[in-house]
mmCIF file of C-alpha atoms in Angstrom:
data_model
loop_
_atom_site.group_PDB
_atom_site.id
_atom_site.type_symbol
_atom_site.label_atom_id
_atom_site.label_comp_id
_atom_site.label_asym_id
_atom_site.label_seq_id
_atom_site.Cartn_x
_atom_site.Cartn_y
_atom_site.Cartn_z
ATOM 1 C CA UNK Q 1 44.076 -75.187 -4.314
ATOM 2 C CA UNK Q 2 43.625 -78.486 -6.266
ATOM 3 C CA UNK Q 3 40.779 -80.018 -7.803
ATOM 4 C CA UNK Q 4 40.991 -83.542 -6.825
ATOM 5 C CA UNK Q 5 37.870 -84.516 -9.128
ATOM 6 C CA UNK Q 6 34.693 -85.596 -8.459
ATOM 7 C CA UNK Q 7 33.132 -86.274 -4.673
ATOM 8 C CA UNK Q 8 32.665 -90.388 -4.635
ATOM 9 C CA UNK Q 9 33.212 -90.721 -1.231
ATOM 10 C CA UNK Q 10 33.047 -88.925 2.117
ATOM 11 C CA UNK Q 11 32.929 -90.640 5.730
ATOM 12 C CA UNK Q 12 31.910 -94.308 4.184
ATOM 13 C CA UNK Q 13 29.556 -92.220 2.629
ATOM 14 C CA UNK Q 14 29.245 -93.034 -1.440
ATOM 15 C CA UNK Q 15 28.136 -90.450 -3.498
ATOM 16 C CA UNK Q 16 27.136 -90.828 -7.181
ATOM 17 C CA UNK Q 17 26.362 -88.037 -9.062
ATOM 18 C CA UNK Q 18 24.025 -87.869 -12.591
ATOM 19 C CA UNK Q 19 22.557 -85.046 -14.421
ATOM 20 C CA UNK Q 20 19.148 -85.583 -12.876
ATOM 21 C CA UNK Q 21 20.356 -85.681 -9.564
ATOM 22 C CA UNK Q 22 22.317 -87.416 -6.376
ATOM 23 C CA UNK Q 23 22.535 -91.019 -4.881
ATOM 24 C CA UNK Q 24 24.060 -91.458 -1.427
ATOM 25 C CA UNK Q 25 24.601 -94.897 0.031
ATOM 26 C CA UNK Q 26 27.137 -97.097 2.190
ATOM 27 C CA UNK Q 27 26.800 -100.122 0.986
ATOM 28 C CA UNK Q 28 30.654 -100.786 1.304
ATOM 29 C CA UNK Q 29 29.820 -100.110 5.050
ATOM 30 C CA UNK Q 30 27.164 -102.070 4.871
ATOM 31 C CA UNK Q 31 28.492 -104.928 3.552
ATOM 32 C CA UNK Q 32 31.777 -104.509 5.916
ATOM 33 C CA UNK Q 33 29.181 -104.775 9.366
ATOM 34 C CA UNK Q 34 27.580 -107.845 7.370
ATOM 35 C CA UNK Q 35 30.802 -109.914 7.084
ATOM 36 C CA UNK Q 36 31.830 -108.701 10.874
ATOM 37 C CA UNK Q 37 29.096 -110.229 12.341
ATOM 38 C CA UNK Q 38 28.865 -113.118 10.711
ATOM 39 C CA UNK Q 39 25.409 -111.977 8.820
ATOM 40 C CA UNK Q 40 26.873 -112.745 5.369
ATOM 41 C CA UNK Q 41 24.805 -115.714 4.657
ATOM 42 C CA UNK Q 42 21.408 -114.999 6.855
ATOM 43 C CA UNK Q 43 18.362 -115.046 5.262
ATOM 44 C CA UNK Q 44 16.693 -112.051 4.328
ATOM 45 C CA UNK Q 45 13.412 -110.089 5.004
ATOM 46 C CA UNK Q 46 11.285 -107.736 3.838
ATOM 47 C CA UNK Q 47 11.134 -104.898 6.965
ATOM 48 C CA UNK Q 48 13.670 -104.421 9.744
ATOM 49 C CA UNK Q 49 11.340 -105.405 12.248
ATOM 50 C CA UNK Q 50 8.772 -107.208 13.650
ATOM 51 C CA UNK Q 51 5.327 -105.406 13.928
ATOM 52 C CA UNK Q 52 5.412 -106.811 17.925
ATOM 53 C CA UNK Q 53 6.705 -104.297 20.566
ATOM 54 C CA UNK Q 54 9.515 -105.454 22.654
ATOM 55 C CA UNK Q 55 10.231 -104.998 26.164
ATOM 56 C CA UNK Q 56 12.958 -105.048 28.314
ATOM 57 C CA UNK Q 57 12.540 -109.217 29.147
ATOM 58 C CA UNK Q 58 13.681 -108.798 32.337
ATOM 59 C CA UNK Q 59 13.688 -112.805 32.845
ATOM 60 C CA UNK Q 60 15.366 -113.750 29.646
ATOM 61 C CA UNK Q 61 18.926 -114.795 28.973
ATOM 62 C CA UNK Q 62 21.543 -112.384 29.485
ATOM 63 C CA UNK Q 63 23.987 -111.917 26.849
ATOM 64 C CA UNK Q 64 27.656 -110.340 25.967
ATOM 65 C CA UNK Q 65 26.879 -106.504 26.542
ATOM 66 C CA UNK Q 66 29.933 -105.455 24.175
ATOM 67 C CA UNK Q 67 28.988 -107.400 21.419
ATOM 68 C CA UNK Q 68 25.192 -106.694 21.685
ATOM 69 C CA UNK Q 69 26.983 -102.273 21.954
ATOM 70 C CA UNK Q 70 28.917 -103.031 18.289
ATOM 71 C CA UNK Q 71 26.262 -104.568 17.001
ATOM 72 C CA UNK Q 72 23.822 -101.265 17.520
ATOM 73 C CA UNK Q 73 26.982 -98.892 17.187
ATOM 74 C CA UNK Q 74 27.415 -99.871 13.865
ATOM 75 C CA UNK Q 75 23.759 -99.562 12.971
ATOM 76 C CA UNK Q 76 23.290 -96.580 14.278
ATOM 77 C CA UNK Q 77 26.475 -95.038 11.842
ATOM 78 C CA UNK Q 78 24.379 -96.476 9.134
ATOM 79 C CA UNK Q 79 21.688 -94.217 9.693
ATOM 80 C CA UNK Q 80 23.617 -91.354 8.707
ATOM 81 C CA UNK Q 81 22.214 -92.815 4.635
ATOM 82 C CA UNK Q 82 19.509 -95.254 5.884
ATOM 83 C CA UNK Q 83 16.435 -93.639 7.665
ATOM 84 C CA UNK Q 84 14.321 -96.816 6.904
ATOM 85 C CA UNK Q 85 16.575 -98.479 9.832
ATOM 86 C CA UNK Q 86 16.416 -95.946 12.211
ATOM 87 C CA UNK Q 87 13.183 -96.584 14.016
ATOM 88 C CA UNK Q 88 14.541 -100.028 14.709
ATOM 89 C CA UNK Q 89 17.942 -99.202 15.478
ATOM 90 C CA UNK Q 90 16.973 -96.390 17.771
ATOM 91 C CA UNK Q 91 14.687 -99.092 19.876
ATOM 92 C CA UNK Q 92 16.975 -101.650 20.413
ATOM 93 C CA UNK Q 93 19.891 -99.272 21.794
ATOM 94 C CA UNK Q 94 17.311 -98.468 24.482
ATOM 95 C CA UNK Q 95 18.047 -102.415 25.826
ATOM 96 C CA UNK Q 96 22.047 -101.773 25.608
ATOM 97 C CA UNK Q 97 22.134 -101.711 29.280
ATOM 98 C CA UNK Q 98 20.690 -105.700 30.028
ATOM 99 C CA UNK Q 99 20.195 -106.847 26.727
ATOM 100 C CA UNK Q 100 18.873 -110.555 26.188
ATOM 101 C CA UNK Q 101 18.496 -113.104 23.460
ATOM 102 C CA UNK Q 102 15.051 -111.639 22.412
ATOM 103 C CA UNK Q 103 16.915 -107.825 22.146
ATOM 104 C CA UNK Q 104 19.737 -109.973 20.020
ATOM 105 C CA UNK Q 105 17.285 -111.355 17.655
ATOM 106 C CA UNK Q 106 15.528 -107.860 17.065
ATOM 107 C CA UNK Q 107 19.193 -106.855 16.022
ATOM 108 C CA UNK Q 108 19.563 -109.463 13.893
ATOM 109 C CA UNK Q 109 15.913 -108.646 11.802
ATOM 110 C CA UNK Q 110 18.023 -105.556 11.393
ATOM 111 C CA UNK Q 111 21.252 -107.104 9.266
ATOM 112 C CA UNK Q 112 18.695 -109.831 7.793
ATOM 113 C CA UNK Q 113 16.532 -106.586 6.300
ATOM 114 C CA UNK Q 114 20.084 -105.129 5.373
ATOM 115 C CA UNK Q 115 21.137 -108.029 3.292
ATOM 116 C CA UNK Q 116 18.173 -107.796 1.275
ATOM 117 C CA UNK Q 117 18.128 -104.008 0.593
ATOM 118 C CA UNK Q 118 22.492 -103.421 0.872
ATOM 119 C CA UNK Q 119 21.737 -101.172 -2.224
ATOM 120 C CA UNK Q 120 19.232 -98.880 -1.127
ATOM 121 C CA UNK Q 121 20.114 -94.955 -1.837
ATOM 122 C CA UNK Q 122 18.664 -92.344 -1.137
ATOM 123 C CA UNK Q 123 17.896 -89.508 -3.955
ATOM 124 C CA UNK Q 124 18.132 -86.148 -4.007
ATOM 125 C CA UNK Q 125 16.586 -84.955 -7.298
ATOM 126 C CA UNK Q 126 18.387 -81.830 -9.253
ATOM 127 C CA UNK Q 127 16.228 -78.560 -9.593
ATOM 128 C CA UNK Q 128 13.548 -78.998 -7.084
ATOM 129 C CA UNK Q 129 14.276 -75.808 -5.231
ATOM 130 C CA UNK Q 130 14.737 -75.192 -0.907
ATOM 131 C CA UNK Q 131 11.377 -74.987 0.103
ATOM 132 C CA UNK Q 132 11.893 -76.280 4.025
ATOM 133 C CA UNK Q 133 9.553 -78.545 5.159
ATOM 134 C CA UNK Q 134 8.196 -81.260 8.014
ATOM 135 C CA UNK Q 135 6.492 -84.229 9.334
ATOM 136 C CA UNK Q 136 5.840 -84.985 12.856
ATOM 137 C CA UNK Q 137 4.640 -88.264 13.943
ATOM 138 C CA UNK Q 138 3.722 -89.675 17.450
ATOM 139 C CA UNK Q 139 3.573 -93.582 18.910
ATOM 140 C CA UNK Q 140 1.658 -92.661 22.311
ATOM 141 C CA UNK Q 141 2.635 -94.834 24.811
ATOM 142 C CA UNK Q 142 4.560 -97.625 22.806
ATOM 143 C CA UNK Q 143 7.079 -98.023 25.196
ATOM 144 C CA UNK Q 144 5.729 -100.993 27.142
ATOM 145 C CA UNK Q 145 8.324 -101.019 29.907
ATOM 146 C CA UNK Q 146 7.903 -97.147 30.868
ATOM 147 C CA UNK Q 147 4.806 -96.206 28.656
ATOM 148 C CA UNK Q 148 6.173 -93.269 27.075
ATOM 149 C CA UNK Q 149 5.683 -92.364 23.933
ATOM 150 C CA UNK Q 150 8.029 -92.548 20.554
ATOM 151 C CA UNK Q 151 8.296 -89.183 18.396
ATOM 152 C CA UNK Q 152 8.909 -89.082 15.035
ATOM 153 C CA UNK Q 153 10.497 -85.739 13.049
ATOM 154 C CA UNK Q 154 11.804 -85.208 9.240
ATOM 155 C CA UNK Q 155 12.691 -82.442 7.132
ATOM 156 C CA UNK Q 156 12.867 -81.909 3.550
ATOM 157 C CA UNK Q 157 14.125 -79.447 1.634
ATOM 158 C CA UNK Q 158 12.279 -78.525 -2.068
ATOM 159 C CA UNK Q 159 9.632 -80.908 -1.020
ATOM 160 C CA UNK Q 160 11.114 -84.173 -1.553
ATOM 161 C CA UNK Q 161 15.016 -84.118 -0.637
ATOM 162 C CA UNK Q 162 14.930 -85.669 3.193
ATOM 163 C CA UNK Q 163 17.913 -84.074 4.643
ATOM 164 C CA UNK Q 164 16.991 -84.932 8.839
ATOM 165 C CA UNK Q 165 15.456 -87.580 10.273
ATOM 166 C CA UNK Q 166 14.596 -89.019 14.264
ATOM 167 C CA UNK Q 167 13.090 -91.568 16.150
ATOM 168 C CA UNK Q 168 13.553 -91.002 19.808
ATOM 169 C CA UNK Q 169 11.611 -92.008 22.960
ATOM 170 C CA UNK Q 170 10.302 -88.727 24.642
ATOM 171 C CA UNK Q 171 11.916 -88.062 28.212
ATOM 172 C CA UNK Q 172 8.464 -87.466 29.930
ATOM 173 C CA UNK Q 173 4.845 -89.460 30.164
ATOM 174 C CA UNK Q 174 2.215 -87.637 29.122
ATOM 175 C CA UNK Q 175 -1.669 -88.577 29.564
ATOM 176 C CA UNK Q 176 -3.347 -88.070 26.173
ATOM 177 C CA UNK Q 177 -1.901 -88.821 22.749
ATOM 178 C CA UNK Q 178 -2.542 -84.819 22.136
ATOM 179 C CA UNK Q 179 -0.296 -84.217 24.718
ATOM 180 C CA UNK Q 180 2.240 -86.414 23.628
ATOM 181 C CA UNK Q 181 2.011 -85.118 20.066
ATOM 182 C CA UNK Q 182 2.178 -81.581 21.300
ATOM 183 C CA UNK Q 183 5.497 -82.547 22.890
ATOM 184 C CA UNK Q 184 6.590 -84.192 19.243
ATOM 185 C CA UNK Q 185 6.014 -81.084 17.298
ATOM 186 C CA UNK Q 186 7.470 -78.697 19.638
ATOM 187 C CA UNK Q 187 10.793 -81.069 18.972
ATOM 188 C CA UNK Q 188 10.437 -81.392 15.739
ATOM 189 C CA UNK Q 189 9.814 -77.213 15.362
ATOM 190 C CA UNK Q 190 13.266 -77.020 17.121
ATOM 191 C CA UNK Q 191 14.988 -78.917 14.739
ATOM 192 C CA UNK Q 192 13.269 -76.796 11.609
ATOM 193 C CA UNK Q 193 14.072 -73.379 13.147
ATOM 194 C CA UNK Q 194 17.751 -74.956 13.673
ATOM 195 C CA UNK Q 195 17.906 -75.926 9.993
ATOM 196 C CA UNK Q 196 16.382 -72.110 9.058
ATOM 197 C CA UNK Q 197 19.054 -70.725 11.309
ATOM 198 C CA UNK Q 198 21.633 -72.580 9.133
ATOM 199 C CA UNK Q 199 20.336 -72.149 5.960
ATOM 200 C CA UNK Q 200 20.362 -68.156 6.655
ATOM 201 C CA UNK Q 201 23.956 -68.332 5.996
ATOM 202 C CA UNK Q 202 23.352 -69.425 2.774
ATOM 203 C CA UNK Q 203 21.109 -66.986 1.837
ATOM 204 C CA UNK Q 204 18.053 -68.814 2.279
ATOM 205 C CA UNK Q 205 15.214 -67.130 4.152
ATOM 206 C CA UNK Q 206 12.116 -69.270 5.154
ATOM 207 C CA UNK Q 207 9.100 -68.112 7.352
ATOM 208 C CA UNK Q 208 5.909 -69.876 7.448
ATOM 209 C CA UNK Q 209 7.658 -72.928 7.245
ATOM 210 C CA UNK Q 210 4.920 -75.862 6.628
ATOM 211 C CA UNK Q 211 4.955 -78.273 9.280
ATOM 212 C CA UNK Q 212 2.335 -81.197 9.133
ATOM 213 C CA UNK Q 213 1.076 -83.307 11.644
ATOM 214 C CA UNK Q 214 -1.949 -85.987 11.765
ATOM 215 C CA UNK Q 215 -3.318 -84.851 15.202
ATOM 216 C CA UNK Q 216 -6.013 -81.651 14.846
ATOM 217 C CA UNK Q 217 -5.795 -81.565 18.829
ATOM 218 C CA UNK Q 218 -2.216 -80.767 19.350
ATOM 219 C CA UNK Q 219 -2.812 -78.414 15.937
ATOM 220 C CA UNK Q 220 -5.356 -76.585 17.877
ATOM 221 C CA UNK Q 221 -3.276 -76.153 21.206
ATOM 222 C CA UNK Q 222 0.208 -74.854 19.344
ATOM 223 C CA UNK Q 223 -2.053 -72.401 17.532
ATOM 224 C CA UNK Q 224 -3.357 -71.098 20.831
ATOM 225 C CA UNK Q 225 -1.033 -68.629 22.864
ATOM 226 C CA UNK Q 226 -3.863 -68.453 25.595
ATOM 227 C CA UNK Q 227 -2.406 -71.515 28.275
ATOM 228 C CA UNK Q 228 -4.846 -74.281 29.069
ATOM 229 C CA UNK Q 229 -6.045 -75.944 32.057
ATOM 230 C CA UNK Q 230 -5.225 -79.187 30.206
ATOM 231 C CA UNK Q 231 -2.047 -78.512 29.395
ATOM 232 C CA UNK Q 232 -0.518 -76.548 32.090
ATOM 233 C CA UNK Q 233 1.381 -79.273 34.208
ATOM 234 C CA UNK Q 234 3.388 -80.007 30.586
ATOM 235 C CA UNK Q 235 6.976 -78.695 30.550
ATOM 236 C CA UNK Q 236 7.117 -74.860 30.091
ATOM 237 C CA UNK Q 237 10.001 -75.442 27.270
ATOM 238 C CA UNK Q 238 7.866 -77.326 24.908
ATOM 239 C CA UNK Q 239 5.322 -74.190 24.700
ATOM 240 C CA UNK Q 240 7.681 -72.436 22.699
ATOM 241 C CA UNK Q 241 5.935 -73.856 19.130
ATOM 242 C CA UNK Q 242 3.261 -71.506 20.291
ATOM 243 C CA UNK Q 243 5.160 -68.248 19.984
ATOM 244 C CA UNK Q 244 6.863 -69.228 16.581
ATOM 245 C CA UNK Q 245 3.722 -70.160 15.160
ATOM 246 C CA UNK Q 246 2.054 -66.969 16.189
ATOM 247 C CA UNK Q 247 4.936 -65.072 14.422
ATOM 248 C CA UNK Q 248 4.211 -66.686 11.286
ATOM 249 C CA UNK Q 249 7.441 -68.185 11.085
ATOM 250 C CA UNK Q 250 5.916 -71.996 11.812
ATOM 251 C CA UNK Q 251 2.813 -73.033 9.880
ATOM 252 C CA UNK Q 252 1.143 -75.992 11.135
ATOM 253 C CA UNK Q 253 -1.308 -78.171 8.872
ATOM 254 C CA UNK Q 254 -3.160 -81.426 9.384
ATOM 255 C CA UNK Q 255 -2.408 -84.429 7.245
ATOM 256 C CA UNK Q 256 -4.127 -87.774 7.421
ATOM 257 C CA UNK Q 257 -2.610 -90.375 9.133
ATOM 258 C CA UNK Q 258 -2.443 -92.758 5.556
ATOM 259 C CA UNK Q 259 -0.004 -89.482 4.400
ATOM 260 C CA UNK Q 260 1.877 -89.564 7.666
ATOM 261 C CA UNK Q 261 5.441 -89.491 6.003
ATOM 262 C CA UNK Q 262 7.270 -89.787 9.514
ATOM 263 C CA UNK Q 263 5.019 -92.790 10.795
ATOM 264 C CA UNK Q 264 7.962 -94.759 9.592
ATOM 265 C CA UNK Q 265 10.033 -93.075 12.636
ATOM 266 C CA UNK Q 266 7.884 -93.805 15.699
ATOM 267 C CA UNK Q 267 6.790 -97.676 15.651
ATOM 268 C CA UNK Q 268 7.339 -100.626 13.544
ATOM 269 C CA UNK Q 269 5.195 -100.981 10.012
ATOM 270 C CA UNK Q 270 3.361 -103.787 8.002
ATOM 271 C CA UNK Q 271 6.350 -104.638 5.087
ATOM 272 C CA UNK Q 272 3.748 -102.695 2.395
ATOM 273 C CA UNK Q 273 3.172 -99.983 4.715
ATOM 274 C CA UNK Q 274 6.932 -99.770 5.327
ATOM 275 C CA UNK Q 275 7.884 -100.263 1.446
ATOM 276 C CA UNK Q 276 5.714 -97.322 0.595
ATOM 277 C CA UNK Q 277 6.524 -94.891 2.676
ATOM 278 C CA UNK Q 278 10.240 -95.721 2.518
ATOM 279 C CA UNK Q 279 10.084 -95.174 -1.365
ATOM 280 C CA UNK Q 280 8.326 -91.822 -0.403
ATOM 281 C CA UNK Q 281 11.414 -90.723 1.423
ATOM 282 C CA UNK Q 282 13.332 -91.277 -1.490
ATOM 283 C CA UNK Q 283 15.001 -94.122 -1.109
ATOM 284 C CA UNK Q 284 15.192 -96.512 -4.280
ATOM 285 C CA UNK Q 285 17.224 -99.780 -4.140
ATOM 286 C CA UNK Q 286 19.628 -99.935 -7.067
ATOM 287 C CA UNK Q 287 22.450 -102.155 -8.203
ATOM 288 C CA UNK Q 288 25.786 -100.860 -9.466
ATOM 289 C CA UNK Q 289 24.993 -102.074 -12.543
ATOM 290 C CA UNK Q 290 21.331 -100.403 -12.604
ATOM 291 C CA UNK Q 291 23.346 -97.495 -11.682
ATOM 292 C CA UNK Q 292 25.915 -97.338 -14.192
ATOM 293 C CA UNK Q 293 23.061 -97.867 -16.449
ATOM 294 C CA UNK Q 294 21.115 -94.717 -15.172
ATOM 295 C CA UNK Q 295 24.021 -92.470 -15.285
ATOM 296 C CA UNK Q 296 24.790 -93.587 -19.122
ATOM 297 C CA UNK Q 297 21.375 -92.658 -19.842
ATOM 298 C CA UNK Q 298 21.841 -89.568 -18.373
ATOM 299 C CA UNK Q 299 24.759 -88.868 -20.395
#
């Protein structure tokens, strides 16, 4: 075996490492999608979308499905470093099928936003242990062409590294926002006792795992293994948050809605309100220079 020196890059991933911690971007990437379609020169905004929902405009103008496909394909790669697009991204692939003009200018909001912010990292700071944790979020009934709701799920690990991150429409309607958020943290309790599944092979063992959630309702039902009347037509699989939670392996806790981390993930935000809790995620927007700078500090 060789040592082939220090990790820069890995899948258009960049990785820069300091004494204080980890940035990972892809602004090369970035920048590459930019000049490909023809974004290189648009002007720029401050959120990567419009607070208005859209629909499916089933009387607009039609246009080119492939090129409307790269334009979200490539987006969508991004997201593997850039969780403040993924809301946005994740909405407009839902119009791939008979996308219009208005779906093509939500894209564009996308690249305009990305122009503005190609240097935003995220940071993973050194020495602030594993502790596993997570947000769910709910949008109840955004979807204004099939009124189902939008769910919203990230993880951290050590309290402020976000390692996992979704936006995705839920596959059923449900009646009640409760309901709906009930579905949202069952998901997003799937996803945690994946990641403590994996992280057992590391030698990491996590029970009571906090998971927080801005709905005291859907708190109430996971934390009662008796089954309601009101909630007995709702998908048997989704009930499992109830059994993990009374093993004390899931610990669920209310947070206000103004602390709602993963609110960011399920509908689209004011610029402050997006700027904050984008910065909350970790993600700082640094030049190369600013960089360099930081890591001579460092040194």
């Amino acid at each position: 075996m060789s040592m082939i020196g220090e990790l820069k890059f890995f899948l258009a991933i960049q990785i820069r490492q300091s004494l204080h911690g980890i940035f990972i971007n892809q602004a090369k990437y970035a920048q590459e999608i930019l000049k490909k379609h023809g974004m290189t020169f648009c002007d720029s905004i401050g959120s990567p979308m419009a607070t208005k929902h859209v629909n499916a405009d089933l009387s607009g103008t039609p246009i080119d499905q492939t090129k409307y496909r790269s334009k979200v394909r490539a987006l969508m790669y991004l997201t593997a470093s850039r969780p403040d697009i993924m809301h946005a991204t994740c909405y407009c692939a839902r119009y791939q099928a008979k996308p219009t003009k208005k779906h093509l200018t939500v894209v564009k909001q996308i690249f305009w936003y990305l122009k503005d912010t190609i240097h935003m990292r995220l940071w993973y700071p050194k020495d602030t242990g594993f502790k596993l944790t997570a947000f769910s979020d709910l949008d109840h009934a955004g979807c204004l062409d099939s009124c189902k709701s939008t769910s919203g799920g990230i993880q951290f690990l050590g309290g402020d590294k976000l390692v996992s991150w979704s936006s995705k429409k839920q596959d059923c309607t449900l009646m009640s926002s409760t309901e709906s958020e009930y579905v949202s943290l069952s998901a997003c309790c799937a996803q945690v006792l994946w990641m403590r599944t994996q992280l057992t092979d590391y030698g990491f063992h996590f029970d009571k795992i906090p998971m927080y959630c801005d709905s005291k309702a859907a708190i109430a039902i996971s934390c009662n293994p008796v089954q309601h009347s009101d909630t007995k037509h709702i998908d048997i699989r989704y009930h499992f948050i109830k059994e993990k939670v009374e093993k004390g392996i899931i610990e669920l806790f209310f947070v206000e809605t103004e602390y709602q981390l993963a609110d960011l993930f399920t509908k689209a935000l004011p610029e402050e309100r997006f700027k904050y809790l984008a910065r909350r995620l970790g993600m700082r927007c640094l030049t190369p220079t600013e960089l360099e700078a930081l890591a001579n500090e460092s040194a």
